[in-house]
mmCIF file with all atom_site columns, C-alpha atoms in Angstrom:
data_model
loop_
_atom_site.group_PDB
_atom_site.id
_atom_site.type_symbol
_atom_site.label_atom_id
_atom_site.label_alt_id
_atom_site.label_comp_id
_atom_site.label_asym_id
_atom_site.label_entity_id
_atom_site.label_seq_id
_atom_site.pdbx_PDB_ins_code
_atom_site.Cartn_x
_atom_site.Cartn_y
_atom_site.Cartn_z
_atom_site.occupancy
_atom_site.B_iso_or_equiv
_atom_site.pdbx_formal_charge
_atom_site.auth_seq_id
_atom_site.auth_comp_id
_atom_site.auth_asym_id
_atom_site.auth_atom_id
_atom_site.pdbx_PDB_model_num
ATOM 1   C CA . UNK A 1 1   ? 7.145   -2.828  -5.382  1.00 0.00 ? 28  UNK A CA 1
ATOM 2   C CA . UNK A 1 2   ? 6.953   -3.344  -8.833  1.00 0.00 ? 29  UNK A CA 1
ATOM 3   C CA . UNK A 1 3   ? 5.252   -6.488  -10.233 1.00 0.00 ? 30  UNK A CA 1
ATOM 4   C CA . UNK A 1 4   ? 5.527   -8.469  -13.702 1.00 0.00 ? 31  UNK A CA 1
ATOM 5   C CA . UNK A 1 5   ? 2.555   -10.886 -14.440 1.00 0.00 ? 32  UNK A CA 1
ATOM 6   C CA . UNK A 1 6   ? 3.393   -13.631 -16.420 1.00 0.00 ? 33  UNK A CA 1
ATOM 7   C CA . UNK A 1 7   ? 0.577   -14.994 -18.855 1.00 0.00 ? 34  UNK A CA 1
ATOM 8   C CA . UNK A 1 8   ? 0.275   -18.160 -20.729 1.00 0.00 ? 35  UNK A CA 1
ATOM 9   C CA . UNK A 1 9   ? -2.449  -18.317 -23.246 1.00 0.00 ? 36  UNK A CA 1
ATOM 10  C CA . UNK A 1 10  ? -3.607  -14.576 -22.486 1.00 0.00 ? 37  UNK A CA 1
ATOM 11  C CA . UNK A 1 11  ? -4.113  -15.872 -18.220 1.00 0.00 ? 38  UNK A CA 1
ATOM 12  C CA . UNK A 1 12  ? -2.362  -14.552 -15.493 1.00 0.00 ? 39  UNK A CA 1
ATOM 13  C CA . UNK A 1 13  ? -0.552  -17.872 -13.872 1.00 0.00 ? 40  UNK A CA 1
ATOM 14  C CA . UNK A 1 14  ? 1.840   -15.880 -11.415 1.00 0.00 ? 41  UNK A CA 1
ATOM 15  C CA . UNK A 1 15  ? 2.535   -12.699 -10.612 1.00 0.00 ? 42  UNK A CA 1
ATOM 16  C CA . UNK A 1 16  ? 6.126   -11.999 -8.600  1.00 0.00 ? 43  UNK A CA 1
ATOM 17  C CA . UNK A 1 17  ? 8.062   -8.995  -8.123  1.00 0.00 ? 44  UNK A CA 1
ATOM 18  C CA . UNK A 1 18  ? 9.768   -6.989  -11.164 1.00 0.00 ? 45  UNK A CA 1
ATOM 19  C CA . UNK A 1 19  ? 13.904  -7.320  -9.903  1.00 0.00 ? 46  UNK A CA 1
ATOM 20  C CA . UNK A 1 20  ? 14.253  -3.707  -10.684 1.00 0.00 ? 47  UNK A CA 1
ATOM 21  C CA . UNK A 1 21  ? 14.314  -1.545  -7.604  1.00 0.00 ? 48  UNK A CA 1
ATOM 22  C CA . UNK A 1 22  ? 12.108  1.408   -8.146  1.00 0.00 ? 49  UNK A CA 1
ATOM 23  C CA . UNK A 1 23  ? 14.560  3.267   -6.098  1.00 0.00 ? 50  UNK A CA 1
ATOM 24  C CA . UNK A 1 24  ? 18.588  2.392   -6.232  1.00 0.00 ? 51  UNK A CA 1
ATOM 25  C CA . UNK A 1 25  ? 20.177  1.360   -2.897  1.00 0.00 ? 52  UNK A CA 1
ATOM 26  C CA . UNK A 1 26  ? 21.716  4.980   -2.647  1.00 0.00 ? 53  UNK A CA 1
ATOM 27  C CA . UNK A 1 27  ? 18.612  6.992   -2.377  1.00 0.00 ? 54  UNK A CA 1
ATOM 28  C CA . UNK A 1 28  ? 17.041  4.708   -0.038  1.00 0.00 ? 55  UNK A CA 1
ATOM 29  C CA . UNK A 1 29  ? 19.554  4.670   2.364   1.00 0.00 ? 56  UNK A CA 1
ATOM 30  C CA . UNK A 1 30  ? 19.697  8.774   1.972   1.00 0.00 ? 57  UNK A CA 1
ATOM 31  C CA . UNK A 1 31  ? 16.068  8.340   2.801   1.00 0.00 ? 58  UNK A CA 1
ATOM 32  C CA . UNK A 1 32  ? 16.550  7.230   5.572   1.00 0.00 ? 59  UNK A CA 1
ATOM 33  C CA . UNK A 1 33  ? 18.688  9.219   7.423   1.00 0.00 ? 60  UNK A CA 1
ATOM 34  C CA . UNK A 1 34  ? 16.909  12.412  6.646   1.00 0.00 ? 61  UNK A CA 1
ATOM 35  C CA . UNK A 1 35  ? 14.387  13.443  9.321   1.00 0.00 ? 62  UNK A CA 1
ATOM 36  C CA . UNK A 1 36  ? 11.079  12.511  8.394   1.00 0.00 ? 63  UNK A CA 1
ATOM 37  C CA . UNK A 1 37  ? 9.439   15.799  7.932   1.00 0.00 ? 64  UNK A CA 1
ATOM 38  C CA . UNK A 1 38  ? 11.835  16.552  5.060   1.00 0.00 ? 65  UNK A CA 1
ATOM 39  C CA . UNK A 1 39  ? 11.772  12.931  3.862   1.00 0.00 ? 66  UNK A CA 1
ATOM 40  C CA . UNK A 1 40  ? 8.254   13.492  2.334   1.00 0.00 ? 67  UNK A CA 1
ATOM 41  C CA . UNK A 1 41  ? 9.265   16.752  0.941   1.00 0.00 ? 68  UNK A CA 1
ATOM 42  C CA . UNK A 1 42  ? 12.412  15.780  -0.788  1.00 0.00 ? 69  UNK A CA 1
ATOM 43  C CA . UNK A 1 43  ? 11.904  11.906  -1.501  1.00 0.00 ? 70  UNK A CA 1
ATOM 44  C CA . UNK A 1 44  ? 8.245   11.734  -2.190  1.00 0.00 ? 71  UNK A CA 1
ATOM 45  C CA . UNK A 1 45  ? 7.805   15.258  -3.629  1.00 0.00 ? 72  UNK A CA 1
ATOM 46  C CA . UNK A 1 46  ? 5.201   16.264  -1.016  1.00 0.00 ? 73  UNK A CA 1
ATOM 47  C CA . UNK A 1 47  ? 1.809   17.242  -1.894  1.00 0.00 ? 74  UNK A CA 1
ATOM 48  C CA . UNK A 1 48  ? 2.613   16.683  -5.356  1.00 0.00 ? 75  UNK A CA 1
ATOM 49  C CA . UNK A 1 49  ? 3.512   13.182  -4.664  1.00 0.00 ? 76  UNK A CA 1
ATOM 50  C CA . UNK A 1 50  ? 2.494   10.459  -7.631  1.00 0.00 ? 77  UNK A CA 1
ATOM 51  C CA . UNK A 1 51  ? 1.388   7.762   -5.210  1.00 0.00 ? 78  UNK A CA 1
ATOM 52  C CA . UNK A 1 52  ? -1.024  10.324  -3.485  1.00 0.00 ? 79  UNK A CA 1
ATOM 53  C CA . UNK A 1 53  ? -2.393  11.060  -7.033  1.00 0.00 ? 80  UNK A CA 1
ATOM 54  C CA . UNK A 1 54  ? -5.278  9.461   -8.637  1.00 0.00 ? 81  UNK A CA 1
ATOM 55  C CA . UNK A 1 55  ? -4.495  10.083  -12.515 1.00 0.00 ? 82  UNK A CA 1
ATOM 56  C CA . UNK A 1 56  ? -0.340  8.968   -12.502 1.00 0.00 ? 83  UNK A CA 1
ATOM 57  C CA . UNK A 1 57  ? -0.783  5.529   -12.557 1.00 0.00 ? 84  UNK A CA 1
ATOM 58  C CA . UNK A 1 58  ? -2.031  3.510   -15.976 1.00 0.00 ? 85  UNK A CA 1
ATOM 59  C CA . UNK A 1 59  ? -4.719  1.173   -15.919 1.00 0.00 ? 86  UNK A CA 1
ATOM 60  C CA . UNK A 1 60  ? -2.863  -1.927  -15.807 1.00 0.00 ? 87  UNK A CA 1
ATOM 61  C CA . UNK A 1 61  ? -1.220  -0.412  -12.451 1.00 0.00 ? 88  UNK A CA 1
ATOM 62  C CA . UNK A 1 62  ? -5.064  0.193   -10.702 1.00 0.00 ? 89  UNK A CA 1
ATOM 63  C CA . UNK A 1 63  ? -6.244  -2.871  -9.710  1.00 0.00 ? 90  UNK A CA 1
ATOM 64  C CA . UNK A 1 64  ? -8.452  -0.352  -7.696  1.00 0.00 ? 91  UNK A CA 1
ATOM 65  C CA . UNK A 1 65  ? -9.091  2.516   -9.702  1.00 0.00 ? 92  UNK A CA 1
ATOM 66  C CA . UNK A 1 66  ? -7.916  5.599   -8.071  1.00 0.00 ? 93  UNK A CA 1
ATOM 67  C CA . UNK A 1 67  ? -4.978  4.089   -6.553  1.00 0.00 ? 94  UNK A CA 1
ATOM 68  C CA . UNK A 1 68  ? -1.624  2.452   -7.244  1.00 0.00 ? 95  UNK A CA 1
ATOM 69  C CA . UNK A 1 69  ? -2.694  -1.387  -6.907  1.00 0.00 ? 96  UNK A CA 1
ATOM 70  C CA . UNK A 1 70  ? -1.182  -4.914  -7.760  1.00 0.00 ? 97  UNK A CA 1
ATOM 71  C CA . UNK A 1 71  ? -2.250  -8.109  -7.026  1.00 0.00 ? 98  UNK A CA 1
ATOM 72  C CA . UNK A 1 72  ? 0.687   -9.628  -5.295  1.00 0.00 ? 99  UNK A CA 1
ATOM 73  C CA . UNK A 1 73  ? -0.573  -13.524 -5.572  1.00 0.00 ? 100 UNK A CA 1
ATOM 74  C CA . UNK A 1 74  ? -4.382  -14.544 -5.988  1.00 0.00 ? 101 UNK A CA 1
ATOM 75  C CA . UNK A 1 75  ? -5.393  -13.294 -2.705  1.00 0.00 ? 102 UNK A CA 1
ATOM 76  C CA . UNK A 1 76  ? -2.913  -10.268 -1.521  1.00 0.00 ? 103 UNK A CA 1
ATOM 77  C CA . UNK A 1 77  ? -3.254  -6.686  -2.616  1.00 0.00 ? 104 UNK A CA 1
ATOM 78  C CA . UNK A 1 78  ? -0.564  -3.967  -2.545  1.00 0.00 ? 105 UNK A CA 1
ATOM 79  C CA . UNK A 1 79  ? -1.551  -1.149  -2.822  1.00 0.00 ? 106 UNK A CA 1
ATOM 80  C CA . UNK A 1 80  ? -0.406  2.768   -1.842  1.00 0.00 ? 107 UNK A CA 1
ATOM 81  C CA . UNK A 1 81  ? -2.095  4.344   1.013   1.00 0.00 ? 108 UNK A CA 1
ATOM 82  C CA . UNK A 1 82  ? -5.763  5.509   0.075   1.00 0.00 ? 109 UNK A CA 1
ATOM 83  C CA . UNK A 1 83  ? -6.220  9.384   0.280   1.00 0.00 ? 110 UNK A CA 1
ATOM 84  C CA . UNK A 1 84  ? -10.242 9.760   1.298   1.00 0.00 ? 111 UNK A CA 1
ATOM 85  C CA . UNK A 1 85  ? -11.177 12.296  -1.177  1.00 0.00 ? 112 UNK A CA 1
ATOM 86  C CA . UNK A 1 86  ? -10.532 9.349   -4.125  1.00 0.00 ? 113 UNK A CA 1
ATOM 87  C CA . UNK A 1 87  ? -12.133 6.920   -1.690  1.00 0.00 ? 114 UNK A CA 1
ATOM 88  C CA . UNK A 1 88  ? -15.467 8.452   -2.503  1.00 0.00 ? 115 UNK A CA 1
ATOM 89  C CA . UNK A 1 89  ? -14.251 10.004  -5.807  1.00 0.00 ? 116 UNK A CA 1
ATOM 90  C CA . UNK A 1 90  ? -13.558 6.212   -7.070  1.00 0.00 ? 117 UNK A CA 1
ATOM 91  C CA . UNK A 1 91  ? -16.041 4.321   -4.808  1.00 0.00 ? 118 UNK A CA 1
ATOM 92  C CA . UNK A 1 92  ? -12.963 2.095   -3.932  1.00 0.00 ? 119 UNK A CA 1
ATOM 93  C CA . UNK A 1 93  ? -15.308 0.249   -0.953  1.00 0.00 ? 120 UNK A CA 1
ATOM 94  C CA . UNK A 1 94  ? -17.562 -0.633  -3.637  1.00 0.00 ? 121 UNK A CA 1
ATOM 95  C CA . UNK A 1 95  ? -14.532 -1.970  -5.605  1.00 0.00 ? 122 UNK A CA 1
ATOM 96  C CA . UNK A 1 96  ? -13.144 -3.588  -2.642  1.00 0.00 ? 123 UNK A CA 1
ATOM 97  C CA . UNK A 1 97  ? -16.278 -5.517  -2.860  1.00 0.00 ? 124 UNK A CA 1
ATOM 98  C CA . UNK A 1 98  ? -16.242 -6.319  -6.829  1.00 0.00 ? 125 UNK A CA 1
ATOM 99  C CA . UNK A 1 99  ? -12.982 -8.048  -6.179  1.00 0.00 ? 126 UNK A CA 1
ATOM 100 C CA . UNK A 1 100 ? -13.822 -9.572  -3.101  1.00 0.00 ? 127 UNK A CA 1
ATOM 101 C CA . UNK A 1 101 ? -11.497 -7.964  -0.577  1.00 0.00 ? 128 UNK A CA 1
ATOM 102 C CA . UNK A 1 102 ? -12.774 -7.815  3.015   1.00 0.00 ? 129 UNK A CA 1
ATOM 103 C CA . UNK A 1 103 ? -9.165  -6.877  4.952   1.00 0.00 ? 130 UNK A CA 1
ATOM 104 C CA . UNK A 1 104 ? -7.382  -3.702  4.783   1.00 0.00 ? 131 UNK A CA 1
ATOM 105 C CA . UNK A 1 105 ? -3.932  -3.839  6.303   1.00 0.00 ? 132 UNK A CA 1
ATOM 106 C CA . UNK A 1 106 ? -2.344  -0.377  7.060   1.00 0.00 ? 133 UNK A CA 1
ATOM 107 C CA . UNK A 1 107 ? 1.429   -0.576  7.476   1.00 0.00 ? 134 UNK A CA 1
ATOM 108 C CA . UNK A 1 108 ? 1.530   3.193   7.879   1.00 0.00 ? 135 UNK A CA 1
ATOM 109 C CA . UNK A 1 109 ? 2.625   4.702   11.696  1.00 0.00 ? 136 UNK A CA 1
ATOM 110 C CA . UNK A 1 110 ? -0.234  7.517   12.606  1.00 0.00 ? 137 UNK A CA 1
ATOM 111 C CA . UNK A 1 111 ? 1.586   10.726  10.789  1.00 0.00 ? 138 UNK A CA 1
ATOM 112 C CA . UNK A 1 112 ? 3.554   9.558   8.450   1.00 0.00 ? 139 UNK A CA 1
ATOM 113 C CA . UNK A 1 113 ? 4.375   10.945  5.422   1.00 0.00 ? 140 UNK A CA 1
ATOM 114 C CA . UNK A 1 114 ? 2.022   13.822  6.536   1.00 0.00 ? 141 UNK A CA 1
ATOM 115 C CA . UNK A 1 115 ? 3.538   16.486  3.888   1.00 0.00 ? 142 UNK A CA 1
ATOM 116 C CA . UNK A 1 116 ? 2.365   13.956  0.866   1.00 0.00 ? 143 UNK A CA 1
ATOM 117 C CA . UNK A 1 117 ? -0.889  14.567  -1.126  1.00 0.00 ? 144 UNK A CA 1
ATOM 118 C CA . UNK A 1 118 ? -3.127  16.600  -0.658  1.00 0.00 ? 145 UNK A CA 1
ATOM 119 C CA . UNK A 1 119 ? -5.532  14.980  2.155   1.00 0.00 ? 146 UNK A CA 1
ATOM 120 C CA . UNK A 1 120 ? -4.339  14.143  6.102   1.00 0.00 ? 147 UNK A CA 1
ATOM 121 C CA . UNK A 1 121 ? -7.735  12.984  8.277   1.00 0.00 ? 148 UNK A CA 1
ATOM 122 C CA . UNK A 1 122 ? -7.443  13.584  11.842  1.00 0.00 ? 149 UNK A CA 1
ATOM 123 C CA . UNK A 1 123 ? -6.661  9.757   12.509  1.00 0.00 ? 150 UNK A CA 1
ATOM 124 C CA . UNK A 1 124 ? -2.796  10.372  11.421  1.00 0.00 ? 151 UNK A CA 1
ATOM 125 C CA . UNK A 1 125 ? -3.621  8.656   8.134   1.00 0.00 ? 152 UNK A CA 1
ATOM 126 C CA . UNK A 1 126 ? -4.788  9.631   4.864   1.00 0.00 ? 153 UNK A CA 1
ATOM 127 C CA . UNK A 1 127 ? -8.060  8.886   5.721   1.00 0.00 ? 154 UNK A CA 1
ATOM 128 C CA . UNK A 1 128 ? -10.904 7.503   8.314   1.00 0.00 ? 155 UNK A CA 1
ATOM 129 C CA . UNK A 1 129 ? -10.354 3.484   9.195   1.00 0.00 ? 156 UNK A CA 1
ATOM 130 C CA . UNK A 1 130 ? -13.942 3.824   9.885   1.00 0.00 ? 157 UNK A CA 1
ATOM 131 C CA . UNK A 1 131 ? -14.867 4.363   7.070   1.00 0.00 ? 158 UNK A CA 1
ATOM 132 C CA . UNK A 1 132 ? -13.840 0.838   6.062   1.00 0.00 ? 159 UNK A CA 1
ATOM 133 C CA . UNK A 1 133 ? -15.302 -0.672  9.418   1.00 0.00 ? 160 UNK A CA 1
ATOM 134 C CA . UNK A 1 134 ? -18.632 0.606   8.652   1.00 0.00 ? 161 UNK A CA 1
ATOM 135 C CA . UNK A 1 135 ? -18.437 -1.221  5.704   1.00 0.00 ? 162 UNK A CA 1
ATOM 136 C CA . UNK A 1 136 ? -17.949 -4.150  7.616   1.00 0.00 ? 163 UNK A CA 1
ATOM 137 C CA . UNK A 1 137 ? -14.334 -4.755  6.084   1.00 0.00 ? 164 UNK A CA 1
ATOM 138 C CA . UNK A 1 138 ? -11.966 -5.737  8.767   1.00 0.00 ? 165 UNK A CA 1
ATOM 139 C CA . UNK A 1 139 ? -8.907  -3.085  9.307   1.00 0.00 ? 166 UNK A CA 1
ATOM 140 C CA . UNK A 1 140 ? -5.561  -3.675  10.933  1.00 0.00 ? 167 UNK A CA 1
ATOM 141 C CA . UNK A 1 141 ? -2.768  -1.404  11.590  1.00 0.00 ? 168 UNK A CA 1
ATOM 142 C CA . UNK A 1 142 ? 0.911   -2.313  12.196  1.00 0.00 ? 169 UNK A CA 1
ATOM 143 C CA . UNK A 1 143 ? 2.660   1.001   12.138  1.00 0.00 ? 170 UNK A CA 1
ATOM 144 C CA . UNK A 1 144 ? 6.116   0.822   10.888  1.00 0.00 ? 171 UNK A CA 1
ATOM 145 C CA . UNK A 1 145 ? 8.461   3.127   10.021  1.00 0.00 ? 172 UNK A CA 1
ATOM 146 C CA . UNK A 1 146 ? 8.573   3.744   6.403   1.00 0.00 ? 173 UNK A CA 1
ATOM 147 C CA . UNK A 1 147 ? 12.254  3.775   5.109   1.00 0.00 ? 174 UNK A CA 1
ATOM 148 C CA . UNK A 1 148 ? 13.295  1.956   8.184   1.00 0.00 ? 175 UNK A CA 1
ATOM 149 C CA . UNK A 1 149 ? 14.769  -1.683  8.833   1.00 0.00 ? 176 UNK A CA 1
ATOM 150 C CA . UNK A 1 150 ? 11.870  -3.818  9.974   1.00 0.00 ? 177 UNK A CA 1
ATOM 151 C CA . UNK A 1 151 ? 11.941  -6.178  12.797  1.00 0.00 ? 178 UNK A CA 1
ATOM 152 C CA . UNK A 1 152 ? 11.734  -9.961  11.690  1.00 0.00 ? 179 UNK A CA 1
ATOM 153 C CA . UNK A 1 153 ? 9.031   -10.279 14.975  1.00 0.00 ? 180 UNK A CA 1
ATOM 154 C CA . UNK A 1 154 ? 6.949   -7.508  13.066  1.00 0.00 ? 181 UNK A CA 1
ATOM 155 C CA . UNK A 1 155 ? 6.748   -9.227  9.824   1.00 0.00 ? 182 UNK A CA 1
ATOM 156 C CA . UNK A 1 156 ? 6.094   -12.566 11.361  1.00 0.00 ? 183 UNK A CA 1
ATOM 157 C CA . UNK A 1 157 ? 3.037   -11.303 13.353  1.00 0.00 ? 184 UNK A CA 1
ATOM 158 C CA . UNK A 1 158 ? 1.928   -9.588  10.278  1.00 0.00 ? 185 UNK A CA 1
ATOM 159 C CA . UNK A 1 159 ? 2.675   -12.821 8.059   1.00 0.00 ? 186 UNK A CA 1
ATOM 160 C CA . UNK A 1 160 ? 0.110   -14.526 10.786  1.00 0.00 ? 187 UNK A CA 1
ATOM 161 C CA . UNK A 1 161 ? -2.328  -12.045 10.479  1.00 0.00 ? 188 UNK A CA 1
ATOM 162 C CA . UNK A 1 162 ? -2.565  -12.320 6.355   1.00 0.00 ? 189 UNK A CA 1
ATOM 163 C CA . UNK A 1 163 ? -2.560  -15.997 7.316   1.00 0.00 ? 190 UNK A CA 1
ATOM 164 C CA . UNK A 1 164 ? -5.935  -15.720 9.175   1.00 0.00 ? 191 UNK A CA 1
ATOM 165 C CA . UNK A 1 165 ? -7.231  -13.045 6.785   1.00 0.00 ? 192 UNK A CA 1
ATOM 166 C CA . UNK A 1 166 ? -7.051  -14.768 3.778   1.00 0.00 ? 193 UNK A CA 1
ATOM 167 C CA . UNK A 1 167 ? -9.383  -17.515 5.472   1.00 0.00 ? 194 UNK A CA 1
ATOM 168 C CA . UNK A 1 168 ? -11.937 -14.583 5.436   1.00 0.00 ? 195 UNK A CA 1
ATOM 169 C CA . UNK A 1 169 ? -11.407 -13.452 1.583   1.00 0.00 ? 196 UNK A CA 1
ATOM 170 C CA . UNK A 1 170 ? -9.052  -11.226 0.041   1.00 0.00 ? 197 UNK A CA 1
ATOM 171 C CA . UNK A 1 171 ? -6.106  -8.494  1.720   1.00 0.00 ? 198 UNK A CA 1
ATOM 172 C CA . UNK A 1 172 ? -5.695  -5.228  0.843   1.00 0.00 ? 199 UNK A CA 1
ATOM 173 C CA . UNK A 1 173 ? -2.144  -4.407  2.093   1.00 0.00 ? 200 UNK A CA 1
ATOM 174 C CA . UNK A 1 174 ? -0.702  -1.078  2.119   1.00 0.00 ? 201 UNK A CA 1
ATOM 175 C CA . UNK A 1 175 ? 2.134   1.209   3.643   1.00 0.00 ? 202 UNK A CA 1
ATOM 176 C CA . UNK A 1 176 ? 2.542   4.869   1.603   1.00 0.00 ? 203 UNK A CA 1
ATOM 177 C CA . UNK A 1 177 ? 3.377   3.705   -1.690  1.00 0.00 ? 204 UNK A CA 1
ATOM 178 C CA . UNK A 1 178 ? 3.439   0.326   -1.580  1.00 0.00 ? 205 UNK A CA 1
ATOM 179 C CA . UNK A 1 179 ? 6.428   -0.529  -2.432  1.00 0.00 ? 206 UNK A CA 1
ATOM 180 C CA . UNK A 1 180 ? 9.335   -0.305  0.512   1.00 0.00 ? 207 UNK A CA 1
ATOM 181 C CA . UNK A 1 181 ? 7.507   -2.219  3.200   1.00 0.00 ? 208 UNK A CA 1
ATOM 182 C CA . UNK A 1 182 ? 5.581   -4.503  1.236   1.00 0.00 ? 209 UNK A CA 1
ATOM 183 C CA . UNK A 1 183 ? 9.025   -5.630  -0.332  1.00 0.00 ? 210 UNK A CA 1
ATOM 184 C CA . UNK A 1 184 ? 10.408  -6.994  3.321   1.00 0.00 ? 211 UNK A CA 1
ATOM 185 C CA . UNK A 1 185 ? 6.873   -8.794  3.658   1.00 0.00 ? 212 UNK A CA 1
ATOM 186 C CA . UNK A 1 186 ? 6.528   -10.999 0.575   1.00 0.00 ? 213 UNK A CA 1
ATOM 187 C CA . UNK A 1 187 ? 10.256  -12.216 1.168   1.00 0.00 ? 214 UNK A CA 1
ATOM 188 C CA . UNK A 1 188 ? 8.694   -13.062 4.721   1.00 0.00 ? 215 UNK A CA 1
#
């Protein structure tokens, strides 16, 4: 998902979703019929992929430096998935704390998108939810299917859970880029 910030008198006072799709309606639903161990290969450009990279992003698109990040409102961050080797490259625990995030949700199914980047920890994902835990910043995971249709059950249980964790402070959110998924939740 691409966002625009709008500023009056050099403040941001909302931040929504840019209308352009960063994919066309085409390739998506190509996407999604292609098995998804060629998916990553093909669509995302495997372990050359730019939302598995630390350097292809400008500043203005790192809220956390290191990774594809934008605030979505005030309190929600979405973000692509972290890869652990720029975890500790970028200290991004330490700048989960500077901007006062203490949720991480992971939208990602244990696997997915395997053949992107560089980095694949033995949880499934592109690194250890411990690592966060230990922290003592609190980690969900609703695994869905990226390129798929989402259930509107899914999104509403994840809608609650934001709903409690915002009580607590700030959400990271993420699925692989950050974009597909993340789209279907803030219409939600």
């Amino acid at each position: 998902m691409t966002l625009v910030n709008e500023h009056v008198n050099g403040e941001i006072t909302s931040i929504k979703p840019d209308k352009k799709q960063a994919y066309s309606y085409l390739r998506n639903k190509a996407v999604q019929f292609t098995p998804s161990h060629l998916a990553c290969q093909f669509a995302c450009g495997g372990s050359s992929c730019k939302y598995c990279n630390d350097i292809a992003w400008t500043e203005k698109q790192q809220v956390i430096k290191g990774l594809y990040s934008n605030w979505i409102n005030e309190d929600i961050l979405a973000m692509a998935r972290p890869i652990e080797p720029n975890i500790i490259k970028h200290d991004m625990i330490k700048q989960f704390r500077e901007n006062n995030i203490v949720s991480l949700i992971n939208l990602q199914v244990a696997g997915e998108h395997s053949k992107c980047g560089s980095y694949m920890h033995k949880s499934g994902f592109s690194y250890d939810p411990e690592m966060f835990m230990k922290q003592k910043i609190f980690y969900y995971n609703f695994p869905m299917q990226d390129f798929d249709s989402t259930d509107v059950q899914g999104l509403l249980s994840i809608a609650k859970v934001i709903h409690f964790a915002v009580q607590q402070g700030k959400v990271a959110i993420h699925c692989h880029a950050g974009l597909g998924i993340l789209d279907k939740l803030y219409e939600t």
